[in-house]
Amino acid sequence: MLSLTKLALVAAVALAVIAFTRNMRAHKARAAARRARPEVAELVRCPACGVHHAAGDGHVCEGPTGRKS
């Protein structure tokens, strides 16, 4: 039969294993959240005004702003 000290040791080990698995799950969840970053839109430069905008967003410019290049 289990003595009180052995029972306490088994309980302590069980609690340590539970805490370790919770910590590992939380770590994996944080790592997954870091990896799931939003997509970055590709920017293109308007040849008329020189403003950078997302490709395909229907940019309407007001003409040249005096920039060269």
Short mmCIF file of C-alpha atoms in Angstrom, two decimals:
data_model
loop_
_atom_site.label_atom_id
_atom_site.label_comp_id
_atom_site.label_asym_id
_atom_site.label_seq_id
_atom_site.Cartn_x
_atom_site.Cartn_y
_atom_site.Cartn_z
CA MET A 1 0.00 0.00 0.00
CA LEU A 2 1.11 3.55 -0.70
CA SER A 3 2.39 5.57 2.18
CA LEU A 4 1.48 9.22 2.57
CA THR A 5 4.88 10.42 1.35
CA LYS A 6 4.73 8.25 -1.79
CA LEU A 7 1.20 9.48 -2.49
CA ALA A 8 2.34 13.08 -2.09
CA LEU A 9 5.29 12.42 -4.42
CA VAL A 10 3.01 10.93 -7.08
CA ALA A 11 0.65 13.90 -6.77
CA ALA A 12 3.56 16.37 -7.07
CA VAL A 13 4.88 14.62 -10.19
CA ALA A 14 1.41 14.57 -11.73
CA LEU A 15 0.94 18.29 -11.09
CA ALA A 16 4.39 19.02 -12.55
CA VAL A 17 3.55 17.06 -15.71
CA ILE A 18 0.22 18.90 -16.06
CA ALA A 19 1.93 22.28 -15.63
CA PHE A 20 4.61 21.33 -18.16
CA THR A 21 2.06 20.29 -20.80
CA ARG A 22 0.05 23.49 -20.28
CA ASN A 23 3.23 25.52 -20.69
CA MET A 24 4.13 23.68 -23.90
CA ARG A 25 0.63 24.21 -25.34
CA ALA A 26 0.80 27.93 -24.55
CA HIS A 27 4.26 28.17 -26.12
CA LYS A 28 3.05 26.44 -29.29
CA ALA A 29 0.01 28.73 -29.48
CA ARG A 30 2.18 31.85 -29.16
CA ALA A 31 4.58 30.54 -31.81
CA ALA A 32 1.70 29.81 -34.17
CA ALA A 33 0.31 33.31 -33.63
CA ARG A 34 3.70 34.81 -34.51
CA ARG A 35 3.90 32.73 -37.69
CA ALA A 36 0.37 33.65 -38.82
CA ARG A 37 1.20 37.18 -39.88
CA PRO A 38 -1.12 39.04 -42.23
CA GLU A 39 -0.29 39.18 -45.90
CA VAL A 40 1.62 42.22 -47.09
CA ALA A 41 0.22 43.94 -50.17
CA GLU A 42 2.58 44.48 -53.07
CA LEU A 43 3.04 48.18 -53.76
CA VAL A 44 3.42 49.69 -57.21
CA ARG A 45 4.38 53.24 -58.12
CA CYS A 46 1.98 55.40 -60.11
CA PRO A 47 3.82 56.66 -63.22
CA ALA A 48 1.86 59.94 -63.22
CA CYS A 49 2.11 61.13 -59.61
CA GLY A 50 4.76 58.84 -58.10
CA VAL A 51 2.61 57.68 -55.20
CA HIS A 52 3.01 54.07 -54.08
CA HIS A 53 -0.28 52.18 -53.79
CA ALA A 54 -1.49 48.59 -53.57
CA ALA A 55 -1.56 46.82 -56.91
CA GLY A 56 -5.08 46.68 -58.33
CA ASP A 57 -6.74 49.12 -55.92
CA GLY A 58 -7.91 51.52 -58.65
CA HIS A 59 -5.66 54.44 -57.74
CA VAL A 60 -6.85 57.78 -59.13
CA CYS A 61 -4.24 60.50 -59.07
CA GLU A 62 -4.54 64.24 -59.61
CA GLY A 63 -1.67 64.44 -62.05
CA PRO A 64 2.06 65.04 -61.68
CA THR A 65 3.29 66.58 -58.45
CA GLY A 66 6.52 67.89 -59.87
CA ARG A 67 8.63 64.88 -58.94
CA LYS A 68 11.31 63.74 -61.31
CA SER A 69 12.25 60.06 -61.99
#
